Amino acid sequence: MQGLRLKGFSENRTITRQRERGKGLSAHFESSHFKESNRLVLDLTYAFDAPDGRPITREDMERIIPQVMDAHHALKEGRGDIYDGDVAMIGWQDLPEKIEKGHLDEIKSSTQELSSKIDAYVSLGIGGSYLGVEATIQALTHRFFNQLSRDQRGGAPEIYFLGQNMDPDFLRDTLDMLHGKRVGLNVISKSGTTTETAVVFRILEKLLEDNWGRGTRELIVVTTDKERGALRELARRKGYKSFTIPDDVGGRFSVLTDVGLVGLAMANIDIQEFVAGFRHMRKLCLTDDFWENPCLVHAALRHLAWLKGKKIEVVATNSVALYGVARWMEQLFPESEGHQGHGMWVSPSIYSEKLHANGQMVQEGERNIFETFLYLKEPDNEVSIPEVREDLDGLNYLIKQGIGMSHINRMVIEGPAYAHFKGGVPNISIEIARRNAFNLGQIYYMMERSVAISGYLLGHNPFIQPGVEAYKRAMFALLGKPGFEKAREEIEHELSRTKRIRI
Ligand code: PA5
C-alpha cells in the first residue's frame, strides 16, 4: 500500500512562514495597517453581572479606577514594594524601548553561527528561564517542528527543552532524539544555582565533551547574570559564548531579554517584530486613560474577580499553538500573586479538549471561577469539511452554510463564553488576530504590566518568589547540600517524630 498523500491540501501555511522567515523575509510590522489589523481586542461582554451570586458590576469597575490609577502612576514612577534586595525589579517596564537593533543583530549572527554547526539545539532552563521561550516557539512554529525536514523548518535546527524537571526517563528519551546529531546547548539560569537546570547541564556538558572534546566550547552558550553566579564563572573559565539577564528583570518577566531572544532567533523567529509588539503594547499601557489602557482594564477586572471570591482563573484557548502562552500565564500570575494568602490559581486549558473534561465543573461546579479566553481568530490554515451523500452524521448543513473548521473553532470560544456566563462564570476574551511574533510580544507585555498592577492592588511585592525559595531550601536540605546541614537536621528531627501514613 502506498503512503497517504494529502490530496486536496495545499502546503501548510505554518511551514510556508517558517520557510519565509528562514529566508529573512519579515512582515511590515511598523506599518499602521499591520498594527491595526493585529490589534489585541479585550472583549468584556461577559465580564459583568454574571448570575453567580456576587457579580462583578460596572459600578465596581468605576469605583476601583482611582486605586488602579494610583498603582499605574506608582509603577510608572518606580515607587512602592518592587524591590528584591536593593534592586527595583521593574527593568522589564521600559525594556522594549531600551533594546537596540545592534544587540538584536548580534544575537542573530551568533545564533546563525551556532545553527550552522548543529542539527539540534537544546534549551536548558526552568520557570522563567524556560516557559516563555517554549511558549513563543510553539505559538509560531509547526506542532511537529522537530519531525519536519530542515528545509521545512526554514533552516532551523531541531529544538528541545530540558532542565524543567528531574525525570530521568524524560531526559533519557530526549537523549535518544539527539543521538547521531550535532548538538548545541543554551543553559539559561539567572541565579546559576537552580538544581534541575544544573544537573541536566552537567550531564549534557559531559556528553558533549566526550563526543567533541575541545570543540564543545563552540557548541555551548550560557545565559545568566552579568557578573554573578556559577554559570558566569563557568562561561569565563571555559570560554563559552554568553548572554545576560539584567539584574532588574525577574525570571518570569524575562522573555524579552536574552533569555527569550536567543531561543527565538534559533527558531528563526523575527525578534525585531517580537520587540515591536512589546513596544506597541507598552505605548498603549502607558496611557493615563483607564478605558484606553488594556493593562489597567485587565488588572482591574481580575482584581475584582478575586475580591468577589473567584479563586481559579481558567485560561482557555482554541489554538493548540497558544497553549504554551496559557502555561506561561500559569507561571506569571500565580508566582507573582500567590503571596500572603492572595491570588487566583491559573488553569491553562485547550478548548474543545477540556470542555469534555472539567468543562462540566466550569459550567455547574462551585462558582469560584473566572475565565479568560485566548481567542485565536485566524489560524494559519483553513480546512474545509467535505460534503458526503449519505450525511449520516448530519453535518452537510455546515457545508451548505460555507462553514469550515476555523469557523467551528471560533464557536469553541463564542459558545462557552456565552454558556459559562449564563452558568455564573464571568469571562473575558483576548482576541488575537493571528499567530505572529508581534502579537506574542503584545500579549506578554500586557500580562507583565497587568500582574505588576495586580501586586499593588493586592498590597504585596509581585516581583519576588519566597515560596519557590522555600521548596528549594527543603530540597537542598534533603539532598544533603553543603551549607544546609541545619535545615536538614530540623527536617530529619521533624520527620523522625512524624509517622508516615502509607496504605
Ligand atoms: O520567575 C522566576 O524568577 C523563577 O520562575 C525563575 O525563573 C526560576 O526559578 C528559574 O530560576 P533561574 O533562572 O535562576 O534558574
Coordinates of C-alpha atoms and ligand atoms in Angstrom, one line a residue:
M1 CA 0.0 0.0 0.0
Q2 CA 1.2 3.5 -0.9
G3 CA 1.6 6.0 1.9
L4 CA -1.1 8.7 2.4
R5 CA -1.0 11.7 0.1
L6 CA -2.5 15.0 1.2
K7 CA -4.8 15.2 -1.8
G8 CA -6.7 18.5 -2.0
F9 CA -4.5 20.2 0.6
S10 CA -2.0 22.9 -0.3
E11 CA 1.2 23.5 1.7
N12 CA 0.7 24.1 5.4
R13 CA 1.0 27.9 5.8
T14 CA 2.9 27.5 9.1
I15 CA 5.6 25.7 7.0
T16 CA 5.4 28.4 4.3
R17 CA 6.0 31.0 7.1
Q18 CA 8.9 29.1 8.5
R19 CA 10.5 29.0 5.1
E20 CA 9.9 32.7 4.6
R21 CA 11.5 33.5 7.9
G22 CA 14.4 31.3 7.1
K23 CA 15.0 33.5 4.0
G24 CA 15.0 36.5 6.3
L25 CA 11.7 37.8 4.9
S26 CA 9.8 39.9 7.5
A27 CA 6.3 41.3 7.9
H28 CA 5.7 45.1 7.6
F29 CA 5.2 45.3 11.3
E30 CA 6.0 49.0 11.6
S31 CA 3.1 49.9 9.2
S32 CA -0.1 51.3 10.8
H33 CA -2.1 48.8 8.7
F34 CA -0.2 45.9 10.3
K35 CA -0.7 47.3 13.7
E36 CA -4.4 48.0 13.2
S37 CA -5.0 44.5 11.8
N38 CA -3.2 42.9 14.7
R39 CA -4.9 45.0 17.4
L40 CA -5.5 42.9 20.5
V41 CA -9.1 43.2 21.5
L42 CA -10.3 42.8 25.0
D43 CA -13.9 41.6 24.8
L44 CA -15.7 42.3 28.2
T45 CA -19.2 41.4 27.0
Y46 CA -19.5 38.6 29.6
A47 CA -17.5 40.1 32.4
F48 CA -20.2 42.0 34.2
D49 CA -23.4 40.9 36.0
A50 CA -22.9 37.1 35.7
P51 CA -25.6 35.3 37.7
D52 CA -23.2 33.9 40.3
G53 CA -24.5 35.5 43.5
R54 CA -21.6 38.0 43.7
P55 CA -21.4 39.5 40.2
I56 CA -18.7 42.0 39.1
T57 CA -20.6 45.1 38.2
R58 CA -19.8 48.1 36.1
E59 CA -20.1 50.2 39.2
D60 CA -17.5 48.1 40.9
M61 CA -15.2 48.8 37.9
E62 CA -15.8 52.5 38.1
R63 CA -15.2 52.5 41.9
I64 CA -11.9 50.8 41.6
I65 CA -10.5 53.1 38.9
P66 CA -8.8 55.6 41.3
Q67 CA -7.0 52.8 43.1
V68 CA -5.8 51.3 39.8
M69 CA -4.7 54.7 38.6
D70 CA -2.6 55.1 41.7
A71 CA -1.0 51.8 41.1
H72 CA -0.4 52.8 37.4
H73 CA 1.4 56.0 38.4
A74 CA 3.4 54.3 41.1
L75 CA 4.6 51.7 38.7
K76 CA 5.5 54.3 36.0
E77 CA 7.4 56.3 38.6
G78 CA 9.1 53.2 40.1
R79 CA 7.6 53.7 43.6
G80 CA 6.3 51.1 46.0
D81 CA 7.0 47.5 47.1
I82 CA 9.0 46.5 44.0
Y83 CA 12.5 45.6 45.4
D84 CA 14.4 42.4 45.5
G85 CA 17.2 43.2 47.9
D86 CA 18.2 46.7 46.8
V87 CA 17.2 46.2 43.1
A88 CA 13.9 47.7 41.9
M89 CA 12.6 44.8 39.8
I90 CA 10.9 46.8 37.1
G91 CA 13.6 46.7 34.4
W92 CA 11.1 44.9 32.1
Q93 CA 8.9 48.1 32.1
D94 CA 11.0 50.1 29.7
L95 CA 13.0 47.3 28.2
P96 CA 11.2 47.3 24.9
E97 CA 12.5 50.8 24.3
K98 CA 15.9 50.1 25.5
I99 CA 16.7 47.1 23.3
E100 CA 19.0 48.2 20.5
K101 CA 19.0 46.9 17.0
G102 CA 22.7 46.3 17.3
H103 CA 22.0 43.9 20.1
L104 CA 19.4 42.0 18.1
D105 CA 21.8 41.8 15.2
E106 CA 24.5 40.4 17.4
I107 CA 22.0 37.7 18.7
K108 CA 21.0 36.9 15.1
S109 CA 24.6 36.5 14.0
S110 CA 25.6 34.3 17.0
T111 CA 22.6 32.1 16.6
Q112 CA 23.2 31.8 12.8
E113 CA 26.7 30.7 13.5
L114 CA 25.7 28.1 16.1
S115 CA 22.8 27.0 13.9
S116 CA 25.2 26.3 11.0
K117 CA 27.2 23.9 13.2
I118 CA 24.4 21.8 14.7
D119 CA 21.3 19.7 13.9
A120 CA 19.6 20.0 17.3
Y121 CA 19.5 22.9 19.8
V122 CA 18.7 22.2 23.5
S123 CA 17.4 25.0 25.7
L124 CA 18.0 24.2 29.3
G125 CA 16.1 26.1 32.0
I126 CA 13.1 26.1 34.3
G127 CA 10.3 28.6 35.2
G128 CA 11.0 32.0 33.7
S129 CA 14.2 30.6 32.1
Y130 CA 12.1 28.2 30.1
L131 CA 8.4 28.8 29.7
G132 CA 8.4 32.0 27.6
V133 CA 10.9 30.6 25.1
E134 CA 8.9 27.4 24.6
A135 CA 5.6 29.2 24.5
T136 CA 6.7 31.5 21.8
I137 CA 8.3 28.9 19.7
Q138 CA 5.3 26.6 20.0
A139 CA 3.0 29.5 19.1
L140 CA 4.8 30.4 16.0
T141 CA 6.0 27.1 14.6
H142 CA 4.7 23.8 13.4
R143 CA 3.3 21.5 16.0
F144 CA 5.7 18.8 14.9
F145 CA 8.6 21.1 14.2
N146 CA 11.3 18.6 15.0
Q147 CA 9.8 15.9 12.8
L148 CA 9.9 18.2 9.7
S149 CA 12.8 18.4 7.4
R150 CA 15.3 21.1 8.0
D151 CA 14.2 22.8 4.8
Q152 CA 10.6 22.8 6.1
R153 CA 11.8 24.3 9.3
G154 CA 13.2 27.2 7.3
G155 CA 16.7 26.0 8.0
A156 CA 16.4 26.0 11.8
P157 CA 17.8 23.1 13.8
E158 CA 15.5 20.8 15.8
I159 CA 14.7 22.4 19.2
Y160 CA 14.4 20.6 22.5
F161 CA 13.8 21.7 26.1
L162 CA 15.4 20.2 29.1
G163 CA 16.1 21.1 32.7
Q164 CA 12.5 21.8 33.6
N165 CA 12.1 18.6 35.6
M166 CA 14.2 15.8 37.2
D167 CA 12.6 12.9 35.4
P168 CA 15.4 10.6 34.2
D169 CA 13.0 8.9 31.7
F170 CA 12.2 12.3 30.1
L171 CA 15.9 13.1 29.9
R172 CA 16.8 9.7 28.5
D173 CA 14.0 9.8 25.9
T174 CA 15.2 13.2 24.8
L175 CA 18.8 12.0 24.6
D176 CA 17.6 9.3 22.2
M177 CA 16.3 12.0 19.9
L178 CA 19.7 13.7 20.0
H179 CA 21.6 10.5 19.2
G180 CA 23.6 10.8 16.0
K181 CA 23.0 14.6 15.7
R182 CA 25.3 17.5 16.2
V183 CA 24.1 19.2 19.3
G184 CA 24.2 22.8 20.7
L185 CA 23.2 23.8 24.2
N186 CA 22.0 27.0 25.7
V187 CA 22.0 26.8 29.5
I188 CA 19.7 29.5 30.9
S189 CA 19.7 30.3 34.6
K190 CA 19.7 33.7 36.2
S191 CA 20.9 32.5 39.6
G192 CA 23.1 29.8 38.1
T193 CA 22.2 27.6 41.1
T194 CA 18.9 26.0 40.1
T195 CA 19.4 22.3 40.8
E196 CA 17.2 21.0 37.9
T197 CA 19.0 23.0 35.3
A198 CA 22.4 22.5 36.8
V199 CA 22.1 18.7 37.0
V200 CA 21.0 18.3 33.4
F201 CA 23.6 20.8 32.2
R202 CA 26.3 18.7 33.9
I203 CA 25.1 15.6 32.2
L204 CA 24.9 17.2 28.8
E205 CA 28.1 19.1 29.0
K206 CA 30.0 15.9 29.8
L207 CA 28.3 14.1 26.9
L208 CA 29.3 16.9 24.5
E209 CA 32.9 16.9 25.8
D210 CA 33.0 13.1 25.5
N211 CA 32.0 13.5 21.9
W212 CA 33.7 16.6 20.7
G213 CA 36.4 17.4 23.3
R214 CA 37.7 20.9 22.9
G215 CA 35.2 21.6 20.1
T216 CA 32.5 21.7 22.8
R217 CA 33.4 25.2 23.5
E218 CA 31.7 26.3 20.3
L219 CA 28.6 24.4 21.0
I220 CA 27.6 25.8 24.4
V221 CA 26.0 29.1 25.1
V222 CA 25.4 30.4 28.6
T223 CA 22.6 32.8 29.5
T224 CA 23.0 34.1 33.1
D225 CA 23.6 37.1 35.3
K226 CA 26.0 39.7 34.1
E227 CA 28.6 39.2 36.8
R228 CA 27.5 36.8 39.5
G229 CA 26.9 33.1 39.8
A230 CA 28.4 29.7 39.0
L231 CA 27.4 29.8 35.3
R232 CA 29.0 33.2 34.8
E233 CA 32.2 31.8 36.3
L234 CA 32.0 28.7 34.2
A235 CA 31.5 30.7 31.0
R236 CA 34.6 32.7 31.9
R237 CA 36.7 29.7 32.6
K238 CA 35.6 27.6 29.6
G239 CA 35.3 30.5 27.2
Y240 CA 31.6 29.8 26.4
K241 CA 29.7 32.5 24.4
S242 CA 27.5 34.1 26.9
F243 CA 24.3 36.2 27.1
T244 CA 23.0 38.2 30.0
I245 CA 19.9 38.5 32.1
P246 CA 19.6 42.0 33.6
D247 CA 19.6 42.4 37.3
D248 CA 16.3 44.2 37.4
V249 CA 14.3 41.8 35.4
G250 CA 12.9 38.7 37.2
G251 CA 12.7 35.3 35.6
R252 CA 9.1 35.4 34.7
F253 CA 9.4 38.8 33.2
S254 CA 12.5 37.9 31.1
V255 CA 11.1 36.7 27.8
L256 CA 12.2 39.9 26.1
T257 CA 15.7 39.6 27.5
D258 CA 18.4 37.3 26.0
V259 CA 16.5 34.5 27.8
G260 CA 13.9 34.6 25.1
L261 CA 15.6 36.3 22.3
V262 CA 18.4 33.8 21.7
G263 CA 16.0 30.8 21.6
L264 CA 13.6 32.6 19.3
A265 CA 16.4 33.6 17.0
M266 CA 17.5 29.9 16.9
A267 CA 14.0 29.1 15.6
N268 CA 14.3 31.9 13.0
I269 CA 11.5 33.9 14.7
D270 CA 11.7 37.6 13.8
I271 CA 12.9 39.1 17.1
Q272 CA 12.6 42.6 15.8
E273 CA 8.9 42.0 15.2
F274 CA 8.7 40.5 18.7
V275 CA 10.2 43.6 20.2
A276 CA 7.9 45.8 18.1
G277 CA 4.9 44.0 19.7
F278 CA 6.2 44.8 23.1
R279 CA 6.8 48.4 22.2
H280 CA 3.4 48.8 20.8
M281 CA 1.7 47.4 23.8
R282 CA 3.9 49.4 26.1
K283 CA 2.7 52.6 24.5
L284 CA -0.9 51.6 24.9
C285 CA -0.3 50.6 28.5
L286 CA 1.4 53.9 29.5
T287 CA -1.7 55.9 28.6
D288 CA -3.4 57.5 31.6
D289 CA -6.9 57.0 30.2
F290 CA -8.2 53.9 32.1
W291 CA -10.6 52.6 29.4
E292 CA -8.0 53.1 26.6
N293 CA -5.4 51.1 28.6
P294 CA -5.7 47.3 28.2
C295 CA -3.3 46.5 31.1
L296 CA -5.3 48.6 33.6
V297 CA -8.7 47.2 32.5
H298 CA -7.4 43.7 32.6
A299 CA -5.8 44.1 36.0
A300 CA -8.9 45.8 37.4
L301 CA -11.2 43.1 36.3
R302 CA -9.1 40.3 37.5
H303 CA -8.7 42.0 40.9
L304 CA -12.4 42.5 41.2
A305 CA -12.9 38.8 40.3
W306 CA -10.6 37.9 43.1
L307 CA -12.4 40.2 45.5
K308 CA -15.7 38.6 44.5
G309 CA -14.5 35.1 45.5
K310 CA -13.0 33.8 42.3
K311 CA -10.1 31.6 43.2
I312 CA -9.5 29.9 39.9
E313 CA -8.8 31.5 36.5
V314 CA -9.3 29.1 33.7
V315 CA -7.2 30.4 30.8
A316 CA -8.6 28.6 27.8
T317 CA -7.5 28.8 24.2
N318 CA -8.9 27.4 20.9
S319 CA -5.4 27.2 19.5
V320 CA -3.1 24.3 20.4
A321 CA -0.2 26.6 19.4
L322 CA -1.2 29.2 22.1
Y323 CA -1.5 26.6 24.9
G324 CA 2.1 27.4 25.9
V325 CA 1.1 31.1 26.4
A326 CA -1.6 29.9 28.8
R327 CA 1.1 27.9 30.6
W328 CA 3.4 31.0 30.6
M329 CA 0.5 32.8 32.3
E330 CA 0.2 29.9 34.8
Q331 CA 3.6 30.9 36.0
L332 CA 3.5 34.7 35.7
F333 CA 0.3 35.2 37.7
P334 CA 0.5 32.6 40.5
E335 CA 4.2 33.2 41.2
S336 CA 3.5 36.9 41.4
E337 CA 0.1 36.9 43.1
G338 CA 0.3 33.8 45.3
H339 CA 1.7 35.6 48.4
Q340 CA 0.2 36.2 51.8
G341 CA -3.0 34.2 51.0
H342 CA -3.7 36.1 47.8
G343 CA -4.2 35.1 44.2
M344 CA -6.1 33.1 41.7
W345 CA -4.9 29.6 40.6
V346 CA -4.4 29.7 36.8
S347 CA -5.6 26.6 35.0
P348 CA -4.4 26.5 31.3
S349 CA -6.7 24.7 29.0
I350 CA -7.2 23.9 25.4
Y351 CA -10.8 24.0 24.2
S352 CA -12.6 21.9 22.9
E353 CA -10.5 19.3 24.7
K354 CA -11.1 20.5 28.2
L355 CA -14.8 21.2 27.6
H356 CA -15.2 17.5 27.6
A357 CA -13.5 17.2 31.0
N358 CA -13.5 19.9 33.6
G359 CA -15.9 22.0 31.3
Q360 CA -18.6 20.4 33.4
M361 CA -17.1 22.0 36.6
V362 CA -16.8 25.3 34.9
Q363 CA -20.5 25.3 33.9
E364 CA -22.0 23.9 37.1
G365 CA -19.4 23.4 39.8
E366 CA -18.5 25.8 42.7
R367 CA -18.9 29.4 41.5
N368 CA -15.3 30.4 42.2
I369 CA -14.1 30.5 38.6
F370 CA -13.1 33.4 36.4
E371 CA -12.4 32.6 32.8
T372 CA -10.0 34.2 30.3
F373 CA -10.1 33.1 26.7
L374 CA -7.0 33.4 24.4
Y375 CA -9.1 33.5 21.3
L376 CA -7.2 33.0 18.1
K377 CA -9.3 34.4 15.3
E378 CA -7.3 33.5 12.2
P379 CA -5.4 30.2 12.2
D380 CA -2.6 29.7 9.7
N381 CA -4.7 27.2 7.8
E382 CA -8.3 26.8 6.8
V383 CA -9.5 23.2 6.4
S384 CA -12.8 22.6 4.6
I385 CA -15.2 19.9 5.5
P386 CA -16.3 17.5 2.7
E387 CA -19.9 17.1 1.7
V388 CA -21.0 13.4 1.7
R389 CA -24.0 12.0 0.0
E390 CA -25.3 9.8 2.9
D391 CA -25.0 12.6 5.5
L392 CA -25.5 10.1 8.3
D393 CA -23.7 12.4 10.8
G394 CA -25.9 15.2 9.7
L395 CA -23.0 17.6 9.1
N396 CA -23.9 18.6 5.5
Y397 CA -25.6 21.7 6.9
L398 CA -22.2 23.1 7.7
I399 CA -21.1 22.9 4.1
K400 CA -24.3 24.4 2.9
Q401 CA -23.6 27.4 5.1
G402 CA -20.0 27.6 3.9
I403 CA -18.7 26.7 7.4
G404 CA -15.1 25.3 7.7
M405 CA -13.1 24.1 10.7
S406 CA -11.9 27.5 11.6
H407 CA -15.4 28.9 12.0
I408 CA -16.4 26.0 14.2
N409 CA -13.2 26.6 16.2
R410 CA -14.3 30.2 16.8
M411 CA -17.6 28.9 18.2
V412 CA -15.5 26.8 20.5
I413 CA -14.9 30.1 22.3
E414 CA -18.1 32.0 21.5
G415 CA -20.3 29.1 22.7
P416 CA -18.6 28.5 26.1
A417 CA -18.2 32.3 26.7
Y418 CA -22.0 32.6 26.5
A419 CA -22.9 29.3 28.3
H420 CA -20.4 29.8 31.1
F421 CA -21.5 33.3 31.7
K422 CA -25.1 32.1 31.9
G423 CA -23.9 29.5 34.4
G424 CA -22.3 32.2 36.5
V425 CA -18.7 32.4 35.3
P426 CA -17.7 35.9 34.4
N427 CA -15.3 35.8 31.5
I428 CA -13.2 37.9 29.1
S429 CA -11.8 37.2 25.7
I430 CA -8.5 38.4 24.5
E431 CA -8.8 38.3 20.7
I432 CA -5.6 37.5 18.9
A433 CA -5.8 38.2 15.2
R434 CA -3.2 35.7 14.1
R435 CA -0.1 33.8 15.2
N436 CA 2.8 36.2 14.8
A437 CA 5.7 37.5 16.8
F438 CA 4.2 41.0 17.1
N439 CA 1.0 39.6 18.8
L440 CA 3.0 37.4 21.2
G441 CA 5.0 40.5 22.2
Q442 CA 1.8 42.4 22.8
I443 CA 0.3 39.7 25.0
Y444 CA 3.4 39.3 27.1
Y445 CA 3.8 43.0 27.8
M446 CA 0.1 43.4 28.6
M447 CA 0.2 40.5 31.1
E448 CA 3.5 41.6 32.7
R449 CA 2.1 45.0 33.3
S450 CA -1.2 43.7 34.4
V451 CA 0.3 41.4 37.1
A452 CA 2.5 44.3 38.3
I453 CA -0.6 46.4 38.8
S454 CA -2.2 43.4 40.5
G455 CA 0.6 43.4 43.0
Y456 CA -0.1 47.0 44.0
L457 CA -3.8 46.2 44.3
L458 CA -3.2 43.2 46.4
G459 CA -0.7 45.0 48.6
H460 CA 2.4 42.8 48.2
N461 CA 5.6 42.7 46.1
P462 CA 4.9 40.6 42.9
F463 CA 8.5 40.5 41.9
I464 CA 9.8 38.1 44.4
Q465 CA 9.1 34.4 45.0
P466 CA 9.9 33.4 48.6
G467 CA 7.6 30.4 48.2
V468 CA 9.7 29.0 45.5
E469 CA 12.8 29.5 47.6
A470 CA 11.2 27.5 50.4
Y471 CA 10.9 24.4 48.3
K472 CA 14.5 24.9 47.0
R473 CA 15.8 25.1 50.6
A474 CA 13.8 21.9 51.7
M475 CA 15.1 20.0 48.6
F476 CA 18.7 21.2 49.2
A477 CA 18.5 20.1 52.8
L478 CA 17.1 16.6 51.9
L479 CA 19.7 16.2 49.3
G480 CA 22.4 17.0 51.8
K481 CA 23.8 20.0 50.0
P482 CA 26.7 21.6 51.9
G483 CA 25.5 24.7 53.8
F484 CA 22.1 23.3 54.5
E485 CA 23.1 21.0 57.4
K486 CA 21.0 22.8 60.0
A487 CA 17.9 22.7 57.8
R488 CA 18.5 19.0 57.2
E489 CA 18.7 18.3 60.9
E490 CA 15.5 20.2 61.5
I491 CA 13.6 18.3 58.8
E492 CA 15.0 15.0 59.9
H493 CA 14.1 15.7 63.5
E494 CA 10.6 16.6 62.5
L495 CA 10.3 13.6 60.2
S496 CA 11.5 11.2 62.9
R497 CA 8.5 12.3 65.0
T498 CA 6.1 12.1 62.1
K499 CA 4.5 8.8 61.4
R500 CA 4.3 8.3 57.7
I501 CA 0.9 7.3 56.5
R502 CA 1.3 4.7 53.7
I503 CA -1.5 2.3 52.9
Ligands
PA5_1 O1 10.3 33.9 37.9 C1 11.3 33.5 38.5 O2 12.1 34.2 39.0 C2 11.5 32.0 38.6 O3 10.5 31.3 38.0 C3 12.8 31.6 37.9 O4 12.8 31.9 36.5 C4 13.1 30.1 38.0 O5 13.1 29.8 39.4 C5 14.5 29.8 37.4 O6 15.5 30.5 38.1 P1 16.9 30.6 37.5 O7 16.8 31.3 36.2 O8 17.7 31.4 38.5 O9 17.4 29.2 37.3

